[in-house]
Coordinates of N, CA and C in Angstrom, one line a residue:
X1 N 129.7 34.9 57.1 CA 129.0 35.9 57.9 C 127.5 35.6 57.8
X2 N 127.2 35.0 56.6 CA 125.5 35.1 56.5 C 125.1 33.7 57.2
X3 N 125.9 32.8 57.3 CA 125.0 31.2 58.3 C 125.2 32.2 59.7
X4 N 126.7 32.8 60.4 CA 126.2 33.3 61.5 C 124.9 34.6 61.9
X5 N 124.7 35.2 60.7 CA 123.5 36.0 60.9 C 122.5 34.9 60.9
X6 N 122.5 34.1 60.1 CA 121.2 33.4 59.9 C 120.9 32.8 61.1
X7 N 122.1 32.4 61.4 CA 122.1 31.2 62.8 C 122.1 31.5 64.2
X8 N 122.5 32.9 64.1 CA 122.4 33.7 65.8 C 122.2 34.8 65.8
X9 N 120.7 34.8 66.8 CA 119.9 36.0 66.9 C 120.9 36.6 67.2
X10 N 121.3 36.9 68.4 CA 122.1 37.8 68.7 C 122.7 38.7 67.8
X11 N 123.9 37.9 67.1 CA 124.9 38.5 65.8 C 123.7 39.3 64.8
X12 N 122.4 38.7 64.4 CA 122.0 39.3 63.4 C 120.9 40.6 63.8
X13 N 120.7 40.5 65.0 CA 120.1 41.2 65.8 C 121.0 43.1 66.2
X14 N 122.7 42.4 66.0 CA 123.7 43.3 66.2 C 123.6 43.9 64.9
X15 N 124.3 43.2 64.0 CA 123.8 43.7 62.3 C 123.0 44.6 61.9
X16 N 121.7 44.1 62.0 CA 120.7 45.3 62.2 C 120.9 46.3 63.1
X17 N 121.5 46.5 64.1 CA 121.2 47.9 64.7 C 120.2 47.8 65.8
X18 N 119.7 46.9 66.4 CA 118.8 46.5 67.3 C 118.6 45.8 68.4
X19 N 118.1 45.7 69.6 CA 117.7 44.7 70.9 C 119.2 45.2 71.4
X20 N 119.9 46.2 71.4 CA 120.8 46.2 72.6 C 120.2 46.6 73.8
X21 N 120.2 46.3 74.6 CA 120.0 47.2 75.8 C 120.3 47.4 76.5
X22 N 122.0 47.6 77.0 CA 122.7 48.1 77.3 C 123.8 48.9 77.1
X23 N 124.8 49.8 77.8 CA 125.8 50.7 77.1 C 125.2 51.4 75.7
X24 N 126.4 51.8 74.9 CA 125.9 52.8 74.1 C 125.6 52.1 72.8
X25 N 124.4 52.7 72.6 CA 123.3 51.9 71.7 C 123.5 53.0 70.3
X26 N 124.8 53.5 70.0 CA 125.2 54.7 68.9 C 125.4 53.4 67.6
X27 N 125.5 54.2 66.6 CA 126.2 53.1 65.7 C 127.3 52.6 65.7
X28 N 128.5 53.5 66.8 CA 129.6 52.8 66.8 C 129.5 52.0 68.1
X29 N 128.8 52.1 68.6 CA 128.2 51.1 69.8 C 127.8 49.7 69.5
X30 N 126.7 49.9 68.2 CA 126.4 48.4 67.8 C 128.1 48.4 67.2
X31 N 128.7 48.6 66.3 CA 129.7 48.4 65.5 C 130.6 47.4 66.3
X32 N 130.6 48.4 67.9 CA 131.6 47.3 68.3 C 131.5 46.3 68.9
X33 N 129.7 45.4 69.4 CA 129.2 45.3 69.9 C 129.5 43.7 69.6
X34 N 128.7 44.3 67.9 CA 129.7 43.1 66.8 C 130.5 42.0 66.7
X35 N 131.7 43.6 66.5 CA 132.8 43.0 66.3 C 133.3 42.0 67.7
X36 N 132.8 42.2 69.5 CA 133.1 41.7 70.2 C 132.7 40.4 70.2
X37 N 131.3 40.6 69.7 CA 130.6 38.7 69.5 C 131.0 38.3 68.2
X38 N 131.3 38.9 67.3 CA 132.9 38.0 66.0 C 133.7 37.6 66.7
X39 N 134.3 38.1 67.8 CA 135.8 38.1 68.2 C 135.6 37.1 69.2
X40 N 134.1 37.0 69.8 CA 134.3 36.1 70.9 C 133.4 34.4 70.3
X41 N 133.4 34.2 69.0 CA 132.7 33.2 68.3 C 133.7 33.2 67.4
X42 N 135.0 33.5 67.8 CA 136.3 33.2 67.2 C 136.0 33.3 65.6
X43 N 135.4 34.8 64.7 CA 135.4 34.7 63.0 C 137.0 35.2 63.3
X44 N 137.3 34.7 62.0 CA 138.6 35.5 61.5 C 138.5 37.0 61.5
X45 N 140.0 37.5 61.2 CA 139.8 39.6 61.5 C 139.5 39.8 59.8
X46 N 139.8 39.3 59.2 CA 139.1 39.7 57.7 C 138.3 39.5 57.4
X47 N 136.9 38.7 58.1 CA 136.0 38.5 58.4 C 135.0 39.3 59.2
X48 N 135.6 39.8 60.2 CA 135.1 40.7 61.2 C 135.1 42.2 60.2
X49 N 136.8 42.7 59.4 CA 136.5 43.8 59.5 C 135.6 43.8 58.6
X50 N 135.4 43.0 57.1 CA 134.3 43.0 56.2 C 132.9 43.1 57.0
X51 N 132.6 42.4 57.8 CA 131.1 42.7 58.1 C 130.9 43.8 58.8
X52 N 131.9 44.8 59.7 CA 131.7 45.8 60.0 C 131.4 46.8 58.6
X53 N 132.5 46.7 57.6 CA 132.2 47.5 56.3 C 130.9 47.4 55.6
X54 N 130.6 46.7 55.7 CA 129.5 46.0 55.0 C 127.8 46.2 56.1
X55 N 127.9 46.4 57.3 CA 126.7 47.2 58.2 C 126.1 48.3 58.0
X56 N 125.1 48.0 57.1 CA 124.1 48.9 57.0 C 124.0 50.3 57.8
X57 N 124.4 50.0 59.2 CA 124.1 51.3 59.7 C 125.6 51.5 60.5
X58 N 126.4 50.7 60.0 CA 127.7 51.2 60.5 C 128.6 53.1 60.4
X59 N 128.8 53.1 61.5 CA 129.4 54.7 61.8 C 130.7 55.0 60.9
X60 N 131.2 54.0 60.3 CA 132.2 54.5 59.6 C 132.6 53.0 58.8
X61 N 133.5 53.3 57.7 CA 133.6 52.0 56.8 C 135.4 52.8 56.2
X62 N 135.9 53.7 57.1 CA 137.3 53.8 56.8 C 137.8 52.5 57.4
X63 N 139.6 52.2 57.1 CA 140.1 51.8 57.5 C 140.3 51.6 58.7
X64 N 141.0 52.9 59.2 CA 142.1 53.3 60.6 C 140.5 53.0 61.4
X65 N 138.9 53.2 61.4 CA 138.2 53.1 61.8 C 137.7 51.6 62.6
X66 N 137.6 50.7 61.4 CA 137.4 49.2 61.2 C 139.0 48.9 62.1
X67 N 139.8 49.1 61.7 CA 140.9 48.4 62.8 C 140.6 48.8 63.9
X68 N 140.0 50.3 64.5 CA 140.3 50.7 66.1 C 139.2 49.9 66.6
X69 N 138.0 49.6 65.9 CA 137.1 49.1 66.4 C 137.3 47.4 66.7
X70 N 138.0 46.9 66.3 CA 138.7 45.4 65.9 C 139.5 45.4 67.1
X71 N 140.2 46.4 67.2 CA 141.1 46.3 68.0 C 140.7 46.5 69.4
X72 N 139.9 46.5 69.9 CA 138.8 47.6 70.9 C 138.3 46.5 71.1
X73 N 137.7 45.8 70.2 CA 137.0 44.4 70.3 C 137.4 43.3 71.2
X74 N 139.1 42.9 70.5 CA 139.9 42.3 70.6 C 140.5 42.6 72.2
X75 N 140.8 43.4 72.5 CA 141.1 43.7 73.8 C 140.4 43.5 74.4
X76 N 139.0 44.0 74.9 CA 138.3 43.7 75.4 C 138.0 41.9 75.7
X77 N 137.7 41.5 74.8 CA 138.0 39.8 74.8 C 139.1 39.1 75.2
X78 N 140.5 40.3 75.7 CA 141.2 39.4 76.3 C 142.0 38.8 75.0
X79 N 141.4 39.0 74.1 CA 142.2 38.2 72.3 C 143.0 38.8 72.1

């Protein structure tokens, strides 16, 4: 996770909590916003859900949370 923060604004830009500007800009907004650009830069899901757990300004760091949000991701992408 840290060469793709390092390596794309975007991803690290999401991380932070910042430069969305569109749809909902809540924390479970960035959260999933994320998880969609993990899921669409093909990281692994143990990968994904760790860095959602691990976001500073993330809305939640339960389980059943991190999956719906994964999974939300994942649909969306068509994955």
């Amino acid at each position: 996770m840290r060469v793709l923060i390092r390596d794309r604004l975007l991803v690290a830009n999401l991380w932070q909590g910042k430069g969305k500007t569109y749809g909902d800009t809540s924390a479970s907004g960035y959260d999933y916003a994320l998880a969609q650009e993990l899921v669409r830069t093909r990281v692994p899901d143990g990968e994904i859900l760790a860095a959602l757990a691990a976001r500073g300004g993330a809305h939640g760091r339960d389980a059943a949370y991190l999956l719906r949000t994964l999974d939300a991701a994942r649909r969306s992408r068509g994955a």
